Short mmCIF file of C-alpha atoms in Angstrom, two decimals:
data_model
loop_
_atom_site.label_atom_id
_atom_site.label_comp_id
_atom_site.label_asym_id
_atom_site.label_seq_id
_atom_site.Cartn_x
_atom_site.Cartn_y
_atom_site.Cartn_z
CA MET A 145 -92.50 -43.15 200.98
CA THR A 146 -90.28 -40.11 201.74
CA ASN A 147 -89.53 -38.86 205.14
CA GLN A 148 -91.27 -35.61 205.89
CA PRO A 149 -91.14 -33.33 208.88
CA ILE A 150 -94.39 -34.12 210.65
CA ASN A 151 -96.63 -31.27 211.70
CA LYS A 152 -100.27 -30.81 212.49
CA SER A 153 -101.29 -30.41 208.86
CA THR A 154 -99.45 -33.40 207.53
CA ASN A 155 -100.98 -35.51 210.28
CA GLN A 156 -104.41 -34.36 209.19
CA LEU A 157 -103.49 -35.02 205.57
CA ILE A 158 -102.18 -38.58 206.26
CA TYR A 159 -105.14 -39.31 208.45
CA ALA A 160 -107.64 -38.19 205.83
CA LEU A 161 -105.78 -40.26 203.30
CA GLN A 162 -105.96 -43.38 205.42
CA LEU A 163 -109.72 -43.00 205.61
CA ALA A 164 -110.20 -42.01 201.96
CA ASP A 165 -108.08 -44.88 200.62
CA ASN A 166 -110.02 -47.45 202.81
CA ALA A 167 -113.21 -46.18 201.27
CA LEU A 168 -111.96 -45.90 197.75
CA ILE A 169 -110.35 -49.37 197.62
CA LEU A 170 -113.21 -51.21 199.35
CA GLY A 171 -115.72 -49.34 197.12
CA HIS A 172 -113.69 -50.32 194.09
CA ARG A 173 -113.50 -53.97 195.17
CA ILE A 174 -117.22 -54.06 195.85
CA SER A 175 -118.05 -52.45 192.64
CA GLU A 176 -116.34 -55.38 190.83
CA TRP A 177 -119.59 -57.25 191.58
CA CYS A 178 -121.56 -54.97 189.40
CA GLY A 179 -123.36 -57.18 186.87
CA HIS A 180 -122.11 -60.40 188.70
CA GLY A 181 -124.27 -60.46 191.77
CA PRO A 182 -125.91 -63.74 192.77
CA VAL A 183 -129.27 -62.19 192.20
CA LEU A 184 -130.29 -58.82 190.68
CA GLU A 185 -131.43 -57.35 194.05
CA GLN A 186 -128.25 -58.10 195.78
CA ASP A 187 -126.16 -57.02 192.74
CA ILE A 188 -128.02 -53.67 193.20
CA ALA A 189 -127.52 -53.78 197.02
CA ILE A 190 -123.82 -54.30 197.11
CA THR A 191 -123.10 -51.75 194.29
CA ASN A 192 -125.19 -49.24 196.34
CA THR A 193 -122.76 -49.71 199.19
CA ALA A 194 -119.94 -49.27 196.76
CA LEU A 195 -121.40 -45.91 195.78
CA ASP A 196 -121.59 -44.87 199.43
CA HIS A 197 -117.94 -45.80 199.89
CA LEU A 198 -116.94 -43.84 196.83
CA GLY A 199 -118.93 -40.75 198.09
CA GLN A 200 -117.24 -40.96 201.41
CA ALA A 201 -113.81 -41.30 199.76
CA ARG A 202 -114.56 -38.14 197.68
CA SER A 203 -115.38 -36.21 200.87
CA PHE A 204 -112.10 -37.23 202.54
CA TYR A 205 -110.02 -36.70 199.35
CA GLN A 206 -111.49 -33.18 198.98
CA PHE A 207 -110.49 -32.37 202.61
CA ALA A 208 -107.05 -33.91 202.09
CA ALA A 209 -106.47 -31.97 198.85
CA ASN A 210 -107.36 -28.77 200.72
CA VAL A 211 -104.95 -29.51 203.48
CA PHE A 212 -102.20 -30.46 201.02
CA ASN A 213 -102.57 -27.33 198.91
CA ALA A 214 -102.13 -25.22 201.92
CA LEU A 215 -98.85 -26.87 202.90
CA PRO A 216 -95.57 -24.85 202.42
CA ALA A 217 -93.90 -25.64 199.02
CA ASP A 218 -90.96 -27.43 200.45
CA GLN A 219 -93.23 -29.84 202.18
CA LYS A 220 -95.28 -30.46 199.17
CA ALA A 221 -92.45 -31.15 196.66
CA ASN A 222 -91.71 -34.80 197.48
CA PHE A 223 -94.75 -35.72 199.56
CA PHE A 224 -95.98 -38.02 196.81
CA SER A 225 -93.59 -40.23 194.99
CA SER A 226 -95.21 -40.52 191.60
CA PRO A 227 -93.40 -38.20 189.02
CA VAL A 228 -96.62 -37.16 187.36
CA LEU A 229 -97.97 -35.70 190.61
CA GLN A 230 -94.55 -34.26 191.46
CA ASN A 231 -94.41 -32.46 188.13
CA LYS A 232 -97.84 -31.04 188.63
CA ILE A 233 -96.96 -29.83 192.14
CA ALA A 234 -93.51 -28.37 190.92
CA ALA A 235 -95.51 -26.34 188.28
CA GLY A 236 -97.31 -24.65 191.11
CA GLU A 237 -100.64 -26.40 190.45
CA ASN A 238 -103.16 -27.26 193.13
CA ILE A 239 -104.15 -30.84 193.37
CA ASP A 240 -107.71 -32.12 193.69
CA GLU A 241 -109.59 -35.37 194.75
CA ASP A 242 -109.03 -36.86 191.33
CA ASP A 243 -105.29 -36.48 191.56
CA LEU A 244 -105.22 -38.19 194.85
CA ALA A 245 -107.29 -41.17 193.56
CA TYR A 246 -105.66 -41.51 190.05
CA LEU A 247 -102.14 -40.22 190.34
CA ARG A 248 -100.68 -41.65 193.46
CA ASP A 249 -98.56 -44.82 193.34
CA GLY A 250 -99.25 -47.89 195.42
CA TRP A 251 -96.87 -47.16 198.27
CA ASP A 252 -98.59 -43.80 198.84
CA PHE A 253 -101.85 -45.51 199.52
CA ARG A 254 -102.60 -46.02 203.20
CA ASN A 255 -105.55 -48.31 203.20
CA VAL A 256 -105.67 -51.43 205.41
CA LEU A 257 -104.75 -54.75 203.76
CA LEU A 258 -108.29 -56.08 204.48
CA VAL A 259 -110.05 -53.88 201.88
CA GLU A 260 -107.77 -54.74 199.07
CA GLN A 261 -108.24 -58.44 199.34
CA PRO A 262 -109.91 -60.09 196.44
CA ASN A 263 -113.70 -60.78 196.29
CA LYS A 264 -113.40 -64.57 195.77
CA ASP A 265 -116.95 -65.79 196.53
CA TRP A 266 -119.93 -64.16 198.16
CA ALA A 267 -118.87 -65.45 201.62
CA PHE A 268 -115.35 -63.84 201.32
CA THR A 269 -116.95 -60.55 200.10
CA VAL A 270 -119.49 -60.45 202.73
CA ILE A 271 -117.22 -61.18 205.64
CA ARG A 272 -114.66 -58.56 204.41
CA SER A 273 -117.51 -56.03 204.33
CA PHE A 274 -118.78 -57.12 207.76
CA PHE A 275 -115.41 -56.89 209.45
CA TYR A 276 -114.85 -53.47 207.96
CA ASP A 277 -118.45 -52.20 208.45
CA ALA A 278 -118.46 -53.04 212.09
CA TYR A 279 -115.07 -51.22 212.54
CA ASN A 280 -116.41 -48.28 210.39
CA PHE A 281 -119.59 -47.95 212.42
CA TYR A 282 -117.72 -47.47 215.79
CA PHE A 283 -114.99 -45.40 214.10
CA TYR A 284 -117.33 -42.85 212.54
CA THR A 285 -119.38 -42.80 215.79
CA GLU A 286 -116.29 -41.55 217.54
CA LEU A 287 -114.92 -39.37 214.70
CA GLN A 288 -118.06 -37.21 215.05
CA LYS A 289 -116.37 -35.79 218.09
CA SER A 290 -113.24 -34.69 216.19
CA LYS A 291 -112.08 -31.12 216.70
CA VAL A 292 -111.60 -30.89 213.01
CA ALA A 293 -115.15 -29.72 211.94
CA GLU A 294 -114.74 -31.16 208.40
CA LEU A 295 -113.93 -34.56 209.60
CA ALA A 296 -116.60 -34.61 212.18
CA ALA A 297 -119.16 -33.62 209.48
CA ILE A 298 -118.11 -36.32 207.11
CA ALA A 299 -118.26 -38.83 209.92
CA GLU A 300 -121.80 -37.67 210.85
CA LYS A 301 -122.97 -38.02 207.17
CA SER A 302 -121.25 -41.31 206.58
CA LEU A 303 -122.34 -42.97 209.77
CA LYS A 304 -126.00 -43.06 208.52
CA GLU A 305 -124.87 -44.93 205.41
CA VAL A 306 -122.59 -47.31 207.31
CA THR A 307 -125.46 -48.24 209.60
CA TYR A 308 -127.19 -49.75 206.42
CA HIS A 309 -123.93 -51.46 205.37
CA LEU A 310 -123.56 -53.08 208.76
CA ARG A 311 -127.12 -54.36 208.87
CA TRP A 312 -126.77 -55.72 205.38
CA SER A 313 -123.45 -57.51 205.84
CA SER A 314 -124.39 -58.81 209.37
CA GLU A 315 -127.53 -60.37 207.84
CA TRP A 316 -125.57 -62.02 205.18
CA VAL A 317 -123.02 -63.50 207.51
CA ILE A 318 -125.93 -64.95 209.58
CA ARG A 319 -127.79 -66.10 206.51
CA LEU A 320 -124.81 -68.07 205.08
CA GLY A 321 -123.32 -69.15 208.39
CA ASP A 322 -126.62 -70.45 209.66
CA GLY A 323 -127.69 -71.71 206.26
CA THR A 324 -126.94 -75.05 204.55
CA ASP A 325 -123.94 -77.23 205.32
CA GLU A 326 -122.17 -75.85 202.21
CA SER A 327 -122.79 -72.23 202.96
CA HIS A 328 -121.78 -72.73 206.54
CA GLU A 329 -118.48 -74.38 205.68
CA ARG A 330 -117.75 -71.65 203.12
CA MET A 331 -118.54 -68.74 205.53
CA GLN A 332 -116.37 -70.50 208.16
CA GLU A 333 -113.52 -70.79 205.77
CA ALA A 334 -113.84 -67.08 204.78
CA VAL A 335 -113.92 -66.02 208.36
CA ASN A 336 -110.79 -68.12 209.12
CA GLU A 337 -108.83 -66.62 206.18
CA ARG A 338 -109.92 -63.02 206.59
CA TRP A 339 -109.38 -62.95 210.32
CA ALA A 340 -105.67 -62.26 210.02
CA TYR A 341 -106.48 -58.97 208.29
CA THR A 342 -108.50 -57.58 211.18
CA GLY A 343 -105.72 -56.67 213.67
CA GLU A 344 -104.48 -53.91 211.36
CA LEU A 345 -107.80 -52.05 211.79
CA PHE A 346 -106.80 -51.21 215.31
CA GLN A 347 -103.19 -50.58 214.86
CA MET A 348 -102.29 -46.96 215.53
CA SER A 349 -100.16 -45.33 212.89
CA GLU A 350 -98.16 -42.23 213.76
CA ALA A 351 -100.86 -40.14 212.33
CA ASP A 352 -103.46 -41.98 214.29
CA LYS A 353 -101.55 -41.38 217.49
CA ALA A 354 -100.91 -37.67 216.75
CA MET A 355 -104.53 -37.07 215.81
CA LEU A 356 -105.81 -38.70 218.95
CA ALA A 357 -103.52 -36.63 221.07
CA GLU A 358 -104.85 -33.44 219.57
CA GLY A 359 -108.48 -34.52 220.08
CA MET A 360 -108.94 -34.76 216.34
CA GLY A 361 -108.81 -38.59 215.84
CA VAL A 362 -110.20 -41.71 217.16
CA ASP A 363 -108.71 -44.04 219.86
CA LEU A 364 -108.61 -47.28 217.94
CA ASN A 365 -107.85 -49.17 221.19
CA GLY A 366 -111.11 -47.77 222.61
CA ILE A 367 -113.34 -49.08 219.77
CA LYS A 368 -111.64 -52.49 219.54
CA PRO A 369 -113.72 -54.03 222.40
CA LEU A 370 -116.92 -52.75 220.85
CA TRP A 371 -115.95 -54.29 217.52
CA GLU A 372 -114.99 -57.60 219.16
CA GLN A 373 -118.26 -57.68 220.97
CA ARG A 374 -120.31 -57.05 217.80
CA VAL A 375 -118.40 -59.54 215.77
CA ALA A 376 -118.79 -62.21 218.49
CA GLU A 377 -122.53 -61.72 218.66
CA VAL A 378 -123.07 -61.86 214.90
CA LEU A 379 -120.69 -64.90 214.46
CA GLN A 380 -122.53 -66.67 217.27
CA GLU A 381 -125.90 -66.01 215.66
CA ALA A 382 -124.31 -67.30 212.49
CA THR A 383 -123.18 -70.43 214.25
CA ILE A 384 -119.66 -69.65 213.13
CA THR A 385 -116.70 -70.33 215.35
CA MET A 386 -114.58 -67.24 216.13
CA PRO A 387 -111.00 -67.81 215.18
CA ALA A 388 -108.44 -68.04 217.92
CA ASN A 389 -106.11 -65.08 218.35
CA THR A 390 -103.40 -65.38 215.75
CA TRP A 391 -100.57 -63.45 214.11
CA MET A 392 -102.04 -60.49 212.24
CA GLN A 393 -101.01 -59.18 208.77
CA GLU A 394 -99.99 -55.47 208.78
CA GLY A 395 -98.40 -52.80 206.59
CA GLY A 396 -101.14 -51.21 204.53
CA LYS A 397 -101.39 -48.15 206.70
CA GLU A 398 -97.59 -47.66 206.15
CA GLY A 399 -97.85 -48.16 202.44
CA ARG A 400 -96.71 -51.81 202.43
CA HIS A 401 -99.32 -53.58 200.47
CA SER A 402 -100.28 -57.07 199.31
CA GLU A 403 -99.82 -57.84 195.54
CA HIS A 404 -103.48 -57.17 195.08
CA LEU A 405 -103.37 -53.33 195.37
CA GLY A 406 -101.29 -53.06 192.19
CA TYR A 407 -103.85 -54.76 190.12
CA ILE A 408 -106.59 -52.55 191.53
CA LEU A 409 -104.68 -49.42 190.76
CA ALA A 410 -103.71 -50.61 187.23
CA GLU A 411 -107.44 -50.88 186.47
CA LEU A 412 -108.52 -47.81 188.41
CA GLN A 413 -105.78 -45.43 187.23
CA PHE A 414 -105.08 -46.63 183.65
CA MET A 415 -107.26 -44.09 181.89
CA GLN A 416 -106.08 -41.08 183.68
CA ARG A 417 -102.45 -42.13 183.44
CA ALA A 418 -102.67 -42.95 179.71
CA TYR A 419 -104.93 -40.05 178.71
CA PRO A 420 -104.35 -37.32 181.28
CA ASN A 421 -107.39 -35.14 182.25
CA MET A 422 -109.64 -37.27 180.06
CA GLU A 423 -113.33 -36.69 180.67
CA TRP A 424 -116.37 -38.59 179.30
CA MET B 220 -131.41 -6.86 188.04
CA GLN B 221 -134.35 -5.76 190.29
CA GLN B 222 -134.13 -6.22 194.07
CA VAL B 223 -135.25 -9.78 194.86
CA THR B 224 -136.25 -11.24 198.24
CA LYS B 225 -135.29 -14.75 199.60
CA GLU B 226 -138.94 -15.72 199.25
CA GLN B 227 -138.68 -15.15 195.50
CA VAL B 228 -135.55 -17.18 195.35
CA TYR B 229 -137.20 -20.02 197.19
CA GLU B 230 -140.14 -19.82 194.78
CA TRP B 231 -137.77 -20.11 191.86
CA LEU B 232 -136.08 -23.05 193.62
CA SER B 233 -139.51 -24.72 193.83
CA ALA B 234 -139.27 -25.23 190.16
CA VAL B 235 -135.95 -27.27 190.29
CA THR B 236 -136.60 -31.00 190.51
CA ASP B 237 -134.62 -34.01 191.38
CA PRO B 238 -133.31 -35.66 188.07
CA GLU B 239 -133.91 -39.16 189.51
CA VAL B 240 -137.34 -38.55 191.20
CA PRO B 241 -138.63 -35.67 189.03
CA VAL B 242 -141.75 -35.43 190.93
CA LEU B 243 -139.81 -33.92 193.77
CA THR B 244 -138.52 -30.43 194.00
CA VAL B 245 -135.28 -29.65 195.78
CA LEU B 246 -137.43 -27.95 198.45
CA ASP B 247 -139.60 -31.12 198.86
CA LEU B 248 -136.44 -33.05 199.43
CA GLY B 249 -135.30 -30.66 202.08
CA ILE B 250 -131.73 -30.37 200.69
CA VAL B 251 -131.68 -26.55 200.43
CA ARG B 252 -130.34 -25.37 203.73
CA ASN B 253 -129.76 -21.68 203.07
CA VAL B 254 -130.05 -18.86 200.52
CA ALA B 255 -127.89 -15.81 200.97
CA LEU B 256 -128.38 -12.76 198.73
CA ASN B 257 -125.76 -10.14 198.03
CA GLY B 258 -126.95 -7.70 195.28
CA ASP B 259 -126.93 -9.59 192.00
CA GLU B 260 -125.10 -12.54 193.55
CA VAL B 261 -126.59 -15.43 195.42
CA THR B 262 -125.23 -18.33 197.47
CA VAL B 263 -127.32 -21.47 197.84
CA THR B 264 -126.29 -24.01 200.50
CA ILE B 265 -127.36 -27.51 199.74
CA THR B 266 -126.79 -30.81 201.59
CA PRO B 267 -126.33 -34.20 199.83
CA THR B 268 -128.93 -36.95 200.46
CA TYR B 269 -126.29 -39.64 200.38
CA SER B 270 -122.46 -39.18 200.07
CA GLY B 271 -122.26 -40.88 196.68
CA CYS B 272 -125.56 -39.61 195.24
CA PRO B 273 -124.66 -38.84 191.62
CA ALA B 274 -127.64 -36.55 191.30
CA MET B 275 -126.10 -33.87 193.53
CA ASP B 276 -123.89 -32.51 190.80
CA VAL B 277 -126.83 -32.33 188.41
CA ILE B 278 -128.99 -30.71 191.17
CA GLY B 279 -126.27 -28.10 191.71
CA MET B 280 -126.07 -27.29 188.07
CA SER B 281 -129.82 -27.10 187.74
CA ILE B 282 -130.03 -24.63 190.66
CA ARG B 283 -127.37 -22.53 189.05
CA MET B 284 -129.06 -22.50 185.68
CA ALA B 285 -132.42 -21.65 187.12
CA LEU B 286 -131.02 -18.72 189.00
CA LEU B 287 -128.74 -17.36 186.34
CA SER B 288 -131.73 -17.35 184.07
CA ARG B 289 -133.47 -15.12 186.59
CA GLY B 290 -130.74 -12.47 186.16
CA PHE B 291 -128.27 -13.26 188.92
CA LYS B 292 -124.66 -12.48 187.80
CA LYS B 293 -123.15 -15.03 190.09
CA VAL B 294 -124.61 -18.16 191.55
CA THR B 295 -122.50 -20.05 194.13
CA ILE B 296 -123.43 -23.51 195.33
CA GLU B 297 -122.10 -24.57 198.73
CA MET B 298 -122.23 -28.09 199.96
CA GLN B 299 -122.87 -28.59 203.61
CA LEU B 300 -122.61 -32.01 205.27
CA SER B 301 -123.54 -31.25 208.88
CA PRO B 302 -126.29 -31.60 210.03
CA ALA B 303 -126.64 -34.71 207.91
CA TRP B 304 -129.73 -34.81 205.68
CA THR B 305 -132.69 -36.83 206.97
CA THR B 306 -135.92 -37.78 205.32
CA ASP B 307 -137.59 -36.01 208.29
CA TRP B 308 -136.89 -32.80 206.37
CA MET B 309 -139.05 -33.92 203.41
CA SER B 310 -142.21 -31.89 203.09
CA GLU B 311 -145.67 -33.42 203.57
CA GLU B 312 -146.43 -32.22 200.13
CA GLY B 313 -143.44 -34.14 198.84
CA LYS B 314 -144.49 -37.32 200.62
CA GLN B 315 -147.90 -37.02 199.04
CA LYS B 316 -146.41 -36.43 195.59
CA LEU B 317 -144.16 -39.47 195.99
CA LYS B 318 -147.15 -41.72 196.80
CA GLU B 319 -149.10 -40.43 193.78
CA TYR B 320 -146.05 -41.07 191.68
CA GLY B 321 -146.09 -44.71 192.82
CA ILE B 322 -143.21 -44.53 195.36
CA ALA B 323 -144.06 -45.35 199.06
CA PRO B 324 -142.90 -42.33 201.10
CA PRO B 325 -140.86 -42.67 204.29
CA VAL B 326 -142.98 -44.30 206.89
CA ARG B 327 -141.31 -43.21 210.22
CA THR B 328 -138.74 -40.70 211.62
CA SER B 329 -135.17 -41.60 210.85
CA SER B 330 -134.12 -41.77 214.50
CA SER B 331 -135.95 -45.05 215.25
CA GLY B 332 -133.56 -47.86 214.33
CA LEU B 333 -134.44 -51.35 213.22
CA GLY B 334 -132.93 -54.64 214.44
CA LEU B 335 -131.39 -57.26 212.23
CA PHE B 336 -133.96 -58.88 209.82
CA GLU B 337 -136.55 -56.34 210.92
CA ASP B 338 -138.33 -54.43 208.16
CA ASP B 339 -140.70 -51.51 208.03
CA VAL B 340 -144.42 -52.14 207.16
CA VAL B 341 -144.79 -50.10 204.12
CA ALA B 342 -148.23 -49.75 202.57
CA CYS B 343 -148.41 -50.34 198.84
CA PRO B 344 -148.75 -47.02 197.06
CA ARG B 345 -151.03 -48.56 194.42
CA CYS B 346 -153.62 -50.50 196.34
CA GLY B 347 -152.90 -49.36 199.94
CA SER B 348 -152.50 -52.93 201.25
CA GLU B 349 -150.00 -53.44 204.06
CA ASP B 350 -149.52 -57.04 203.08
CA THR B 351 -146.11 -56.26 201.43
CA GLU B 352 -142.68 -57.51 201.70
CA LEU B 353 -139.11 -56.22 201.42
CA VAL B 354 -137.26 -57.42 198.27
CA SER B 355 -134.03 -55.47 198.92
CA ARG B 356 -133.11 -52.69 201.26
CA PHE B 357 -131.22 -51.12 198.40
CA GLY B 358 -132.90 -49.97 195.20
CA PRO B 359 -132.18 -48.25 191.81
CA THR B 360 -131.00 -45.13 193.72
CA SER B 361 -129.40 -44.79 197.04
CA CYS B 362 -132.51 -43.25 198.65
CA LYS B 363 -134.89 -46.09 197.74
CA SER B 364 -135.55 -49.72 198.75
CA LEU B 365 -137.49 -52.38 196.81
CA TYR B 366 -140.75 -53.88 198.01
CA LYS B 367 -143.43 -56.06 196.48
CA CYS B 368 -147.21 -56.03 197.27
CA ASN B 369 -148.73 -59.47 198.03
CA ASN B 370 -152.21 -58.12 197.37
CA CYS B 371 -152.10 -56.47 194.06
CA LYS B 372 -148.76 -58.29 193.20
CA GLU B 373 -147.12 -55.15 191.91
CA PRO B 374 -143.44 -54.38 192.83
CA PHE B 375 -142.88 -50.83 194.09
CA GLU B 376 -140.09 -48.64 195.46
CA HIS B 377 -139.98 -47.17 199.00
CA PHE B 378 -138.23 -43.88 199.76
CA LYS B 379 -136.09 -45.25 202.74
CA CYS B 380 -136.30 -43.63 206.08
CA HIS B 381 -132.80 -42.02 206.55
#
């Protein structure tokens, strides 16, 4: 990541990318279940949520691309590190949502580490979604008040979908946690392992802080107690023990990712990298 | 082209259908938010049902084709996210058409939330029985959930309250 002079526009851009990247990467991860779900109806259910995440990612990428294209040329030149994107920008071309998804390198992605973690089994998949959906629910609720009309509108639209996601993932956490000995044990194991990735959800990046100060972003410290309460309620209902406070993983929002993101991008971006502008 | 009124444009739009639920027109769905005329140019503002609904691109294209064929020189489709679409905007006629098509229409207003493990009582569109059960809150498209009827034993889709 290159150092850039930070102004209002770049904060909005980075903020939108954080949100878009979370949605894209989680949507991609979830879509890996397509054709592999435990039963047909749940295969359809989880891939439906993937589609919602992808739709939300598109809305944020479209907004981000508009903000980026309006930046002065000197700020655009090295904003993204991948040569293919830099060349396009140097040629004076505008970028779009597809460029942001397909042509950025891993260190320019700002999603939290939680969403890039592998699916493993159904328990790991469901708890990743639950932790994220609960966060997303309170996040979008607050983002509806953003002074940036486009962000508020995307939040209003997305919140209705996220409400479904949260119901679905909450029910699965309870069903597995309060199910058989085997499902309980595996849900507890998933909760314990994924817990270390939840702290980053509430860590304020520079863009988060700047957007909050302008009345454009969400106070993550403000939604944290709501998230904790919701998680505690569902885990209790699921007869799952809430993990003790522990050291938390971090770095995704600053572009420092786990090894998993590279594999996701290799699959996600291959076609456009190898055959630029290909359509089918 | 001759002078046209908004009413005429709306009438033409009433022939444009949803590619995934072809029994519904874009007006039945309540996704057309505005029509603005400017001589032989027209701007139609639509709102997506769900963020990721793949039908939106096709719907935009269908609207464009329908209006270009009526003589407009330029048709602009604008996408508006707020206020967010709700099934409360679906026409009564649309709900009736859905039912006849075999899809149970939305049963309540979108504002009333459900608790965990709580499902709507949805009458079977085939036999009318309320002895039905939810199979999955998600269906073959974003806007539908899956039910089955314990009376006539038929599976059916429910257009979700959203």
